[in-house]
Short mmCIF file of C-alpha atoms and ligand atoms in Angstrom, two decimals:
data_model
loop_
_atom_site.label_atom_id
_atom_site.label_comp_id
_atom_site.label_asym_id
_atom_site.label_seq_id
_atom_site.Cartn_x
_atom_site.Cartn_y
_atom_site.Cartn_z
CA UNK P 1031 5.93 -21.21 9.87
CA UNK P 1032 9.08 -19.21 10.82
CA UNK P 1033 9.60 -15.68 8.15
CA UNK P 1034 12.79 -17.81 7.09
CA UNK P 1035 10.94 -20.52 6.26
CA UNK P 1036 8.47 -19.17 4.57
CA UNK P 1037 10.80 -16.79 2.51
CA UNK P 1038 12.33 -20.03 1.84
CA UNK P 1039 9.33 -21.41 0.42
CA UNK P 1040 8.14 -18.45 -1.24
CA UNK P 1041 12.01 -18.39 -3.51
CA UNK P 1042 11.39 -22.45 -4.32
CA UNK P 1043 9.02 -21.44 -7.38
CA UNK P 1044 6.00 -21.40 -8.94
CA UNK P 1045 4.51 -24.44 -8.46
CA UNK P 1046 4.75 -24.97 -4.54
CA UNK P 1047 3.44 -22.11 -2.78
CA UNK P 1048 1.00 -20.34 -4.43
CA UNK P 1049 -1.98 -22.66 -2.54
CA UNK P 1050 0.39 -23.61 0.64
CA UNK P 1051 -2.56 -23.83 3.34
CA UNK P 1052 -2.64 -21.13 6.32
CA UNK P 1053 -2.61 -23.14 9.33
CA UNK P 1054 -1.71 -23.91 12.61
CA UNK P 1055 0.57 -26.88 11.65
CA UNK P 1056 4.33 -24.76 12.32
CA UNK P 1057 4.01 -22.09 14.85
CA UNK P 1058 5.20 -18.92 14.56
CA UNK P 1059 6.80 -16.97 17.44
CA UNK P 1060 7.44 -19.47 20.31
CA UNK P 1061 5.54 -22.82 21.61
CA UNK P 1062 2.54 -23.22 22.50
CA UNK P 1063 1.72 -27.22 22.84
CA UNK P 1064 -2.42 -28.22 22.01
CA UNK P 1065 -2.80 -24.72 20.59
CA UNK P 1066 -2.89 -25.73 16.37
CA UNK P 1067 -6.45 -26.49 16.37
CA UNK P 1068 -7.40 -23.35 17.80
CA UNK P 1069 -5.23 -21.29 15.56
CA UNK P 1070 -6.92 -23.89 13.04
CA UNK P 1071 -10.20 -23.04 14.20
CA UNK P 1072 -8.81 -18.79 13.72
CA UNK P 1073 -9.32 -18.70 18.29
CA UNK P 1074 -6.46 -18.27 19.62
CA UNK P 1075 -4.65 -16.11 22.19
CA UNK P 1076 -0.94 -14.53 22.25
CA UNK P 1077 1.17 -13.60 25.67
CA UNK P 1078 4.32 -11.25 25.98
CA UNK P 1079 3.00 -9.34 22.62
CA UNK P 1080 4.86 -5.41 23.38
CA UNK P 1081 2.24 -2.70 22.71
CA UNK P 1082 2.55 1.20 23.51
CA UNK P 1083 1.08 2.75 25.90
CA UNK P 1084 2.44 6.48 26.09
CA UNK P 1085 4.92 8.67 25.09
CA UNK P 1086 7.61 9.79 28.14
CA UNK P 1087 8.35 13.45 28.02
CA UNK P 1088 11.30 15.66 28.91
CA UNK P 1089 8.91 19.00 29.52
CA UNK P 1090 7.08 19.44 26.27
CA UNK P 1091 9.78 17.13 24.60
CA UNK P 1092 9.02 13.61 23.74
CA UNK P 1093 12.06 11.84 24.41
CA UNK P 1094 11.23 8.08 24.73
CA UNK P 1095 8.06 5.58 23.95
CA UNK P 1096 6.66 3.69 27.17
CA UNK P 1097 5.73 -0.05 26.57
CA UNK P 1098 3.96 -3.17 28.14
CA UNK P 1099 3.53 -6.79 27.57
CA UNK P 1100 -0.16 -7.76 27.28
CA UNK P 1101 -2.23 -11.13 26.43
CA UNK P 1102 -4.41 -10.58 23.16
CA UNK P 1103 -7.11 -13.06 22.23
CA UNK P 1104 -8.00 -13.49 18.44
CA UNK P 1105 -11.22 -14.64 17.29
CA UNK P 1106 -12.79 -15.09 14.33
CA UNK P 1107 -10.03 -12.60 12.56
CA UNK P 1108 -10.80 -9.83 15.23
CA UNK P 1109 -9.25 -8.94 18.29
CA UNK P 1110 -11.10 -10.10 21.00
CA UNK P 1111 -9.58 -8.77 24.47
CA UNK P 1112 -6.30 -7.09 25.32
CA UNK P 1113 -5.56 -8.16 28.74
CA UNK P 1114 -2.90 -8.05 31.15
CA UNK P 1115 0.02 -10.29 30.45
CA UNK P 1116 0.11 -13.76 31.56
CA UNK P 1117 2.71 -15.45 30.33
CA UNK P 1118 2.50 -18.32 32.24
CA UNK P 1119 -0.28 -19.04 30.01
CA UNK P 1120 -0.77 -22.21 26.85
CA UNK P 1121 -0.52 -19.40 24.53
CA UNK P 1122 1.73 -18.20 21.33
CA UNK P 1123 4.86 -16.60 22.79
CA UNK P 1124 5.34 -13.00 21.21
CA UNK P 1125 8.46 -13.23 23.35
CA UNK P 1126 8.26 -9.11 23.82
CA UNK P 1127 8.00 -8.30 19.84
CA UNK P 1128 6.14 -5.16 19.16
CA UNK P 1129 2.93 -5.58 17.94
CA UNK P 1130 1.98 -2.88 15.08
CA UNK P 1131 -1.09 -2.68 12.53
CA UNK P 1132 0.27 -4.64 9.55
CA UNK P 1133 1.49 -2.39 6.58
CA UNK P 1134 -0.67 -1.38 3.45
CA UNK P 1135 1.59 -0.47 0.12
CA UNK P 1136 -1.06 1.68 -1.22
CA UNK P 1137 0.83 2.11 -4.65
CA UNK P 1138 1.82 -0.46 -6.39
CA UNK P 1139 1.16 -2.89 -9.96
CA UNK P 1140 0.88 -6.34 -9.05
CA UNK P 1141 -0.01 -6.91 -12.58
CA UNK P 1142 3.22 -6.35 -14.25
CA UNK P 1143 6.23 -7.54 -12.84
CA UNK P 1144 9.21 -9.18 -13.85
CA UNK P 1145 9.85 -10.22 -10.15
CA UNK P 1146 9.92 -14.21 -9.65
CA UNK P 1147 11.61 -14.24 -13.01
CA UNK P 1148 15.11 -13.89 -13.69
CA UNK P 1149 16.90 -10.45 -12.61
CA UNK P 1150 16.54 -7.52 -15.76
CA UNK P 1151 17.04 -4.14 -15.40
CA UNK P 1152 15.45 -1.49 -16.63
CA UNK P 1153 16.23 -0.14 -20.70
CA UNK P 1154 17.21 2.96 -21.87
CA UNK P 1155 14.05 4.79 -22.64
CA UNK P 1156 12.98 6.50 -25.50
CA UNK P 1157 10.12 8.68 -26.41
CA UNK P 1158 8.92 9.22 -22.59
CA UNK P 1159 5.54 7.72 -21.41
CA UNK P 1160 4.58 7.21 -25.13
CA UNK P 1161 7.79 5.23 -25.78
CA UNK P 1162 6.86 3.06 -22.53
CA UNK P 1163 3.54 2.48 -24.19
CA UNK P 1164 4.73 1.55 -27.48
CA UNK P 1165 6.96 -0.99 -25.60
CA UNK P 1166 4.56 -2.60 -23.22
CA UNK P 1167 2.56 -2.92 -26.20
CA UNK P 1168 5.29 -5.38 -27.60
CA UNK P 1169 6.10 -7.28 -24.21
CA UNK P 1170 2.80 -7.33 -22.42
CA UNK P 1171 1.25 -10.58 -24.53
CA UNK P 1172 4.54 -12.28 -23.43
CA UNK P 1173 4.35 -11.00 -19.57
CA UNK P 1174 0.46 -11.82 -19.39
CA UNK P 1175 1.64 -15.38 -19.88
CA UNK P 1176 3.10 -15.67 -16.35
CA UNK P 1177 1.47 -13.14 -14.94
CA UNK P 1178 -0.65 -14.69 -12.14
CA UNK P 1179 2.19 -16.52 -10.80
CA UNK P 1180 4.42 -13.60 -10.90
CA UNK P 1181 1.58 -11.98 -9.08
CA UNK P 1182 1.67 -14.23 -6.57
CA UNK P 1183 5.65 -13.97 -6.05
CA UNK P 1184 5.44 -10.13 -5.56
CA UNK P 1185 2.36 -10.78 -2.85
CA UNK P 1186 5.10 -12.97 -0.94
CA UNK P 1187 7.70 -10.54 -1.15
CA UNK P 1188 5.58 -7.66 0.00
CA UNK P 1189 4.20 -10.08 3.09
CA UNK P 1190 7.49 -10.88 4.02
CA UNK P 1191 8.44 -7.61 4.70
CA UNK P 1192 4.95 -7.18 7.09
CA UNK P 1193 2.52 -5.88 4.34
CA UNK P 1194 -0.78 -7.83 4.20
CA UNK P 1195 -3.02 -5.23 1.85
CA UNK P 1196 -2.29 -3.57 -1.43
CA UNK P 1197 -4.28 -1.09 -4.03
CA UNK P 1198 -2.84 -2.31 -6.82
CA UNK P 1199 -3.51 -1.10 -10.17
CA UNK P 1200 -3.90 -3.55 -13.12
CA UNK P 1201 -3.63 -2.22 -16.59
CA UNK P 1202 -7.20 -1.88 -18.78
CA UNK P 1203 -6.18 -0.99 -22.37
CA UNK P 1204 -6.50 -2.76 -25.84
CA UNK P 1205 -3.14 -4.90 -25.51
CA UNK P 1206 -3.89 -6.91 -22.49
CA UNK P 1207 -8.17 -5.79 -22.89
CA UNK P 1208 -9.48 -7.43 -19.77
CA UNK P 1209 -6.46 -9.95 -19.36
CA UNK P 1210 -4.45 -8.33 -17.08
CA UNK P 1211 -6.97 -8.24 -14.40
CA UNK P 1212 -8.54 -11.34 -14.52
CA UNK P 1213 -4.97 -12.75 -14.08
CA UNK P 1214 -4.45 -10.66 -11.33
CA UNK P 1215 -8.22 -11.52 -10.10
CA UNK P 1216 -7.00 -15.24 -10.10
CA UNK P 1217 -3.23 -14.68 -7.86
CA UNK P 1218 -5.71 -12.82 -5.55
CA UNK P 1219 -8.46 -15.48 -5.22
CA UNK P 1220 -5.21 -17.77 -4.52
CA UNK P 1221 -3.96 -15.37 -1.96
CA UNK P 1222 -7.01 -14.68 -0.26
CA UNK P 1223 -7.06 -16.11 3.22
CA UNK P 1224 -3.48 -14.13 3.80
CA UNK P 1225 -3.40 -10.57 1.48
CA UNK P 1226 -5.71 -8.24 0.92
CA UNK P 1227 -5.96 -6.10 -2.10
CA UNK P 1228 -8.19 -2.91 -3.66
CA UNK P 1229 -7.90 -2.73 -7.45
CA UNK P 1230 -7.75 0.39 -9.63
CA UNK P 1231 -8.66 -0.12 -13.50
CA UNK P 1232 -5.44 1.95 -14.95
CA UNK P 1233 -5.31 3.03 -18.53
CA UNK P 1234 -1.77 3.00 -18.78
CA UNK P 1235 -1.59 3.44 -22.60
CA UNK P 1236 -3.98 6.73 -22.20
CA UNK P 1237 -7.57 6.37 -22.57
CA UNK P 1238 -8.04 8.08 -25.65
CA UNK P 1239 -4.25 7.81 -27.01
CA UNK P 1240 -5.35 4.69 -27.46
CA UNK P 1241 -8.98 3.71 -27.38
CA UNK P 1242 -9.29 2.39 -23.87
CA UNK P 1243 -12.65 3.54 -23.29
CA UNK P 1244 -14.61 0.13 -23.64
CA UNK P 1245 -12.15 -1.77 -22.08
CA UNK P 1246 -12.62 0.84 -18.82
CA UNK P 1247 -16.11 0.68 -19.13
CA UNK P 1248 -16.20 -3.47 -19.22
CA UNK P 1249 -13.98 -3.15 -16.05
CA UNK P 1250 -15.61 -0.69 -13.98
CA UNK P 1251 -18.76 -2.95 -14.52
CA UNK P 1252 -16.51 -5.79 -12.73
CA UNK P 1253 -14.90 -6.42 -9.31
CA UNK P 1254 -12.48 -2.84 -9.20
CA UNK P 1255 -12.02 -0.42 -6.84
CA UNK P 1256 -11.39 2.45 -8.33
CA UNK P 1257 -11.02 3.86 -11.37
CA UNK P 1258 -7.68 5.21 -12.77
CA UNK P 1259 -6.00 7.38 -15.09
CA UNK P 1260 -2.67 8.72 -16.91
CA UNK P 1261 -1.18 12.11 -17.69
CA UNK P 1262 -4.22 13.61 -19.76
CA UNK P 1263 -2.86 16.23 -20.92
CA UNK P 1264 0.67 14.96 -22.12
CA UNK P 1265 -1.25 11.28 -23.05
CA UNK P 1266 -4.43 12.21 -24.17
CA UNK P 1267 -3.99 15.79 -25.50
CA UNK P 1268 -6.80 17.12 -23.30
CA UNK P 1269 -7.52 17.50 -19.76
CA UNK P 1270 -11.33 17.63 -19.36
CA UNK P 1271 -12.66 15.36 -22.06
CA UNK P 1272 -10.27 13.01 -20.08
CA UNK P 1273 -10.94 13.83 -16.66
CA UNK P 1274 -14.47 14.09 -17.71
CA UNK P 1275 -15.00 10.78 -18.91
CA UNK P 1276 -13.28 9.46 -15.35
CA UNK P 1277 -15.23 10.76 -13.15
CA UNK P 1278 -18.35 10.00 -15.30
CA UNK P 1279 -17.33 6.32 -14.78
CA UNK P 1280 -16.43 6.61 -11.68
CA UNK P 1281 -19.53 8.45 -10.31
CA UNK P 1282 -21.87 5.89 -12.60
CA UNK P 1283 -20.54 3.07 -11.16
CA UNK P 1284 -19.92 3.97 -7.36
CA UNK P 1285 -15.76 4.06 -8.01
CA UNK P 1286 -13.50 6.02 -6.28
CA UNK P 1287 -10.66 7.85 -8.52
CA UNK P 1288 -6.81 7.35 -8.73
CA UNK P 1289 -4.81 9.03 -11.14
CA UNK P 1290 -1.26 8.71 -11.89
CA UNK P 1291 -0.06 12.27 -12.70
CA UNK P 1292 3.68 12.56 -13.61
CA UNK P 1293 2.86 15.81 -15.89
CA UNK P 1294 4.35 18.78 -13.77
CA UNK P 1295 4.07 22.62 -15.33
CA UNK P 1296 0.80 24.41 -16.19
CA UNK P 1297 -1.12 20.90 -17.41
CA UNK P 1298 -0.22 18.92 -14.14
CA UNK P 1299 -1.56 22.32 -11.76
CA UNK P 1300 -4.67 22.37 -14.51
CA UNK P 1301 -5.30 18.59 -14.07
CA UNK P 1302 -4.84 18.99 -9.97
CA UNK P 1303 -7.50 21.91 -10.10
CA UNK P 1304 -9.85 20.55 -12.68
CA UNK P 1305 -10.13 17.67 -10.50
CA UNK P 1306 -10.50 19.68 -7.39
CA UNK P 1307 -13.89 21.27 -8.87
CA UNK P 1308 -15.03 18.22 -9.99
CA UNK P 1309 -14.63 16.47 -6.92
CA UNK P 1310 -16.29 19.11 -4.76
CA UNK P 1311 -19.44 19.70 -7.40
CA UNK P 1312 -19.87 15.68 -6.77
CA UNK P 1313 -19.14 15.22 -3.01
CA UNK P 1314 -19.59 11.62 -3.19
CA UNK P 1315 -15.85 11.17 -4.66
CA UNK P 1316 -14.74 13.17 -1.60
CA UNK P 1317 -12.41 10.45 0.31
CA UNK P 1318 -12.32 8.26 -2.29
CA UNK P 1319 -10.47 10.13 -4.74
CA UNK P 1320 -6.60 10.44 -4.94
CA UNK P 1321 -3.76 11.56 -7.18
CA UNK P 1322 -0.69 9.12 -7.53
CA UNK P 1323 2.37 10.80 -7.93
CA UNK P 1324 1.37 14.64 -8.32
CA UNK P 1325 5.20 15.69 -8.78
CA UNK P 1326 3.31 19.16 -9.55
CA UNK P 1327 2.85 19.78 -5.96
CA UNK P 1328 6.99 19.43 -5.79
CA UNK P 1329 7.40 22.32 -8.45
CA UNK P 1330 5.42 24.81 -7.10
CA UNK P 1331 6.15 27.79 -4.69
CA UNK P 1332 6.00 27.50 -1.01
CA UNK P 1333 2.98 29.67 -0.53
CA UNK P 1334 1.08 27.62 -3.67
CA UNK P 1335 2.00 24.44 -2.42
CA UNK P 1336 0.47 25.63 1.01
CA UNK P 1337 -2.74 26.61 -0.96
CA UNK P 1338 -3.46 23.39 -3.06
CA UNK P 1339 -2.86 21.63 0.35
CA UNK P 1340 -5.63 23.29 1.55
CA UNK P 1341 -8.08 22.38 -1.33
CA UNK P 1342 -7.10 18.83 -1.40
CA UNK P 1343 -7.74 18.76 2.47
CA UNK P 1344 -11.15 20.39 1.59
CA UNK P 1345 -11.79 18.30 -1.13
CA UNK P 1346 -10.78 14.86 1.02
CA UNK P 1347 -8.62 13.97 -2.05
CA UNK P 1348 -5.34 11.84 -1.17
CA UNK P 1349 -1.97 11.91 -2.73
CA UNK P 1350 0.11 8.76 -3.22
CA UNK P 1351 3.59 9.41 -3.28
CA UNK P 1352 6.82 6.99 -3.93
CA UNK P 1353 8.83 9.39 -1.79
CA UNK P 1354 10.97 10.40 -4.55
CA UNK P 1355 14.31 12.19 -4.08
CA UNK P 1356 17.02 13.54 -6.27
CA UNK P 1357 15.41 15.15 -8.82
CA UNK P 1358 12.58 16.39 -6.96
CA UNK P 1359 11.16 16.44 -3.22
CA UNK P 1360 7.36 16.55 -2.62
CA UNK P 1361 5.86 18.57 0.24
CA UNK P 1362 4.53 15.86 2.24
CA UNK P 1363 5.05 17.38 5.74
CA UNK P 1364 2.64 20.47 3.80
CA UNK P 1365 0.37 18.15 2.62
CA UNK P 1366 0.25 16.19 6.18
CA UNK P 1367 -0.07 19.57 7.73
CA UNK P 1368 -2.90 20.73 6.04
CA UNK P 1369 -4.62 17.24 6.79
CA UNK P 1370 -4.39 15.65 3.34
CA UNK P 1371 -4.30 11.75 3.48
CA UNK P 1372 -0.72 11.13 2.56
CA UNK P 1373 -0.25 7.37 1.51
CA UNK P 1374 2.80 5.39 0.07
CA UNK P 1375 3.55 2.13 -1.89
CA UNK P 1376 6.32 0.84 -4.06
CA UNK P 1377 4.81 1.12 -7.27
CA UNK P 1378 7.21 -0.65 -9.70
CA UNK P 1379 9.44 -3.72 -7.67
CA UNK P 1380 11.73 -5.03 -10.77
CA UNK P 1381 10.30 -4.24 -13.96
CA UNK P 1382 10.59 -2.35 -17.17
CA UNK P 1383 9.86 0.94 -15.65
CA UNK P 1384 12.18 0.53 -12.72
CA UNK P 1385 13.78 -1.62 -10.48
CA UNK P 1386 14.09 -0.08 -6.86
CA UNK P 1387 10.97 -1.21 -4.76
CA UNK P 1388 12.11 -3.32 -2.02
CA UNK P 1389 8.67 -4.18 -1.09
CA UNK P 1390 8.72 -2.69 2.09
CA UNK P 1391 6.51 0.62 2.97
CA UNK P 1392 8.83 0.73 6.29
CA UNK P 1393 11.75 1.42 4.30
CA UNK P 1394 9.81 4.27 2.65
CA UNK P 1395 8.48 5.70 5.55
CA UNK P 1396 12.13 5.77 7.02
CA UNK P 1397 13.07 7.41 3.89
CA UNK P 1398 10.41 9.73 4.21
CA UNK P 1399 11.85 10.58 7.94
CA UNK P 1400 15.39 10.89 6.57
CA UNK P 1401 14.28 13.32 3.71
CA UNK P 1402 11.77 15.39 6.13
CA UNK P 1403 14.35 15.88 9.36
CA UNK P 1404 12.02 13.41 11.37
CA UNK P 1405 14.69 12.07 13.50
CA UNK P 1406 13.22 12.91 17.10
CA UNK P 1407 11.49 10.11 18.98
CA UNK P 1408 8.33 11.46 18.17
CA UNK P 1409 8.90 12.57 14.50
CA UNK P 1410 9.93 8.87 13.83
CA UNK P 1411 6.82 7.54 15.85
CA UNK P 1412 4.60 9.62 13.21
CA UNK P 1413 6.26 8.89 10.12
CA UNK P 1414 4.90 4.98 10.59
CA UNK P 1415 1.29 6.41 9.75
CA UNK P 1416 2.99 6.28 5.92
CA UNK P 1417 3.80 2.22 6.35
CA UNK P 1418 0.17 1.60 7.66
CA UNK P 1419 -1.55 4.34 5.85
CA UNK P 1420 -3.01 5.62 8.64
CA UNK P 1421 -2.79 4.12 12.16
CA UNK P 1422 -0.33 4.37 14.59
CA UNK P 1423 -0.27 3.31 18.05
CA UNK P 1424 -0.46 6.59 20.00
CA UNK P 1425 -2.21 10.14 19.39
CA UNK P 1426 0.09 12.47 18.80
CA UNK P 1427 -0.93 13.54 22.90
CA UNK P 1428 0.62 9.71 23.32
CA UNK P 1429 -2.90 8.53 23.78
CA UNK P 1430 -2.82 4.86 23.52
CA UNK P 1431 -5.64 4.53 20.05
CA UNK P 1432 -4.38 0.73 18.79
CA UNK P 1433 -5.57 -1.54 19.62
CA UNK P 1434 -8.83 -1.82 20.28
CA UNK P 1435 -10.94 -4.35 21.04
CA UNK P 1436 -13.13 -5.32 17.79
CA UNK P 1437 -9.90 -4.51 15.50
CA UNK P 1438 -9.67 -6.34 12.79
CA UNK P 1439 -6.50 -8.95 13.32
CA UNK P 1440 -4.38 -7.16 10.81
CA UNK P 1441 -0.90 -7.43 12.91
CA UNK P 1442 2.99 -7.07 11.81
CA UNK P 1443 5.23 -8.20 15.00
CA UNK P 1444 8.68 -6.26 14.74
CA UNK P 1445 11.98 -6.61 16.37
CA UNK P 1446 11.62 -3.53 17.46
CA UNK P 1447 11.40 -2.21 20.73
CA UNK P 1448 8.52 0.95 19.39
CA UNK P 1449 7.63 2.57 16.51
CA UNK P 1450 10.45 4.74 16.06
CA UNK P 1451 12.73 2.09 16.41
CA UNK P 1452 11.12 0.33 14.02
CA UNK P 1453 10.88 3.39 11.46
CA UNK P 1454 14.65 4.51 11.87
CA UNK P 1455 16.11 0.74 11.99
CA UNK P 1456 13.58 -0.92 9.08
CA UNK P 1457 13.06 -3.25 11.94
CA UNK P 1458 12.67 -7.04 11.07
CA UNK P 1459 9.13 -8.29 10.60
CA UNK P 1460 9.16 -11.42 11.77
CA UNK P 1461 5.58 -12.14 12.01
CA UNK P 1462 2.17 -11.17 10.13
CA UNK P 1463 -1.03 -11.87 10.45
CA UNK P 1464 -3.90 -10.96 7.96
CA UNK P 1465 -7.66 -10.97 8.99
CA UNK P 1466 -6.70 -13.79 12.10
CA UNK P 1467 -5.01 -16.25 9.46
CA UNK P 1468 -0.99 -16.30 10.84
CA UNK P 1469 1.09 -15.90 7.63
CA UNK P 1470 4.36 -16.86 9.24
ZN1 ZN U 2803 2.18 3.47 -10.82
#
């Protein structure tokens, strides 16, 4: 189906989409007569799809991308061959969009949303993180109710604006115990053929503030990804007993870590450092463990910011980062510099914390290119690692590095004509495709 048709059906409600079948009944993109079974059957091959091949250069300057049409063949949610284009072919008609690695919105809390419902903005808060706890603790049992379906809502949005995989983190404390995750577990399991998700058990109301310890331990014994965490120091009233206890469970059950850290001052550097050490005296966290937020790093001199880049590089521990701005920048070109895995996600899309995520990592990593001075051809082309979390088309040498054959099918086609198009327009997405399965 067309992306206007299927954000058509994804707005009609609850009840209709949640199990709508991936097939090969509407075709996306153009025609392609006798070709449903195959896409049916996940074989299929597409002809005018646009894929870089090199950057053109001015000197040392890049000053434009180079492109070509090519035939790809799918197979069994792989790519099979990238060939030279024949368009004369019986094949789905890309009609020249560019073909990118579909987008990953590696922050974000599927769980708790009040998107699919009807519009609310955010309330005055009181009492800081602790006043958000004592709040969710009144509204959750009423959210949980709808919470799968709202799940699956969010999941649409984020698709139609070309992301197919998430790390989502689902809240583990004593309102919602296990609840919260099992409901997310089920909009998952209904979403699984078309989005793909990592899961991070998140103590949002503390773990010792208030006594979320079995409840973490029940979950890290389950299906989860990683394990999470929240401000020890401001929540908990003590960094290592915290950070202790998460990287016990975390190392016990083969976890990898991800904190959110809002706390900035002495407590937030303590927290970054404490979890340094631990990571390096237990190497087997090392690039699986990241900190969400870390508005620390945004406090700090230039020359200490430079420094903790370099541990976290050492350490192989990843920052997630909103791209916030106002208040307070973050050093991500530093951090990217330095060669620490710099992700980004939307982390609240319309609920009681906030109300700003669009649902589309492009439109943070153009925000990320507006903020940074990334306007140049090839500072653009870079800033799209932050959409995919991770690849991009070209080397920075303008090496051609995606696709290969033997790639997972994990594709985004964009109106776009290359990646920095797409990252200083927010290009249109109008076609993803998750493991093989076309989405729309
Ligand atoms: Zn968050």
């Amino acid at each position: 189906m067309s992306r206007k048709q299927f954000i058509r059906n994804a707005a009609l409600g609850f009840a209709g989409t949640a199990l709508a079948p991936v097939t090969g009944k509407a075709l996306p993109l153009g025609e392609a007569k006798g070709m449903s079974d195959n896409i049916a059957a996940n074989r299929y091959r597409f002809k005018n799809v646009r894929l870089e091949t090199g950057f053109e250069f001015d000197g040392e300057e890049v000053v434009g991308t180079k492109t070509g049409l090519f035939s790809i063949d799918i197979e069994d949610g792989k790519i099979r061959t990238i060939s030279s284009n024949r368009p004369e072919e019986n094949a789905i008609d890309a009609k020249g969009m560019l073909m990118l690695p579909s987008f990953k919105d590696m922050h974000i809390h599927l769980d708790k949303t009040f998107y699919g419902g009807p519009w609310q903005a955010a309330r005055k808060r009181t009492g800081g993180v602790k006043g958000m706890i004592a709040l969710e603790q009144k509204i959750l049992p009423d959210m949980l109710k709808t919470s799968t379906a709202k799940a699956e809502k969010l999941i649409e949005l984020l698709q139609s604006k070309g992301t197919a995989f998430a790390r989502s983190h689902v809240n583990i404390e004593p309102t919602s115990k296990l609840q919260s995750l099992k409901n997310l577990q089920a909009a998952l399991d209904h979403k699984k053929k078309v989005f793909g998700a990592e899961l991070v058990a998140f103590p949002q109301h503390g773990v010792y503030y208030t006594d979320s310890v079995p409840y973490l331990k029940e979950a890290a014994a389950m299906d989860i990804d990683f394990i999470g965490g929240l401000d020890p120091f401001s929540i908990d009233g003590a960094i290592e007993k915290t950070m202790d206890f998460t990287v016990q469970l975390a190392l016990d059950h083969h976890k990898g870590i991800d904190i959110h850290l809002h706390e900035s001052g002495d407590s937030g550097l303590k927290t970054v450092e404490y979890l340094i050490n631990k990571v390096n005296e237990n190497p087997s966290l090392k690039g699986k463990t990241y900190i969400s937020h870390c508005f620390v790093l945004g406090k700090l001199d230039s020359a200490k910011q430079e420094a903790i880049a370099e541990q976290l590089a050492e350490a192989q521990i990843g920052i997630n980062s909103t791209i916030p701005f106002g208040g307070l920048i973050m050093p991500i070109p530093t951090l990217m510099k330095h060669g620490v895995k710099v992700m980004t996600g939307n982390d609240s899309i319309i609920d009681h914390w906030n109300t700003f995520g669009t649902g589309s990592v492009l439109q943070k990593a153009n925000l990320a290119a507006q903020l940074y001075g990334q306007s140049t051809e090839f500072g653009l082309s870079r800033m799209l690692a932050l959409a995919t979390a991770g690849p991009v088309p070209l080397t920075d040498k303008g090496v051609q590095q995606w696709p290969k054959p033997g790639d997972v099918a994990n594709l985004a086609f964009l109106d776009a004509s290359c990646s920095a198009e797409a990252v200083s327009r927010v290009s249109p997405v109008v076609s993803l495709v998750y493991q093989g399965n076309i989405v729309y």
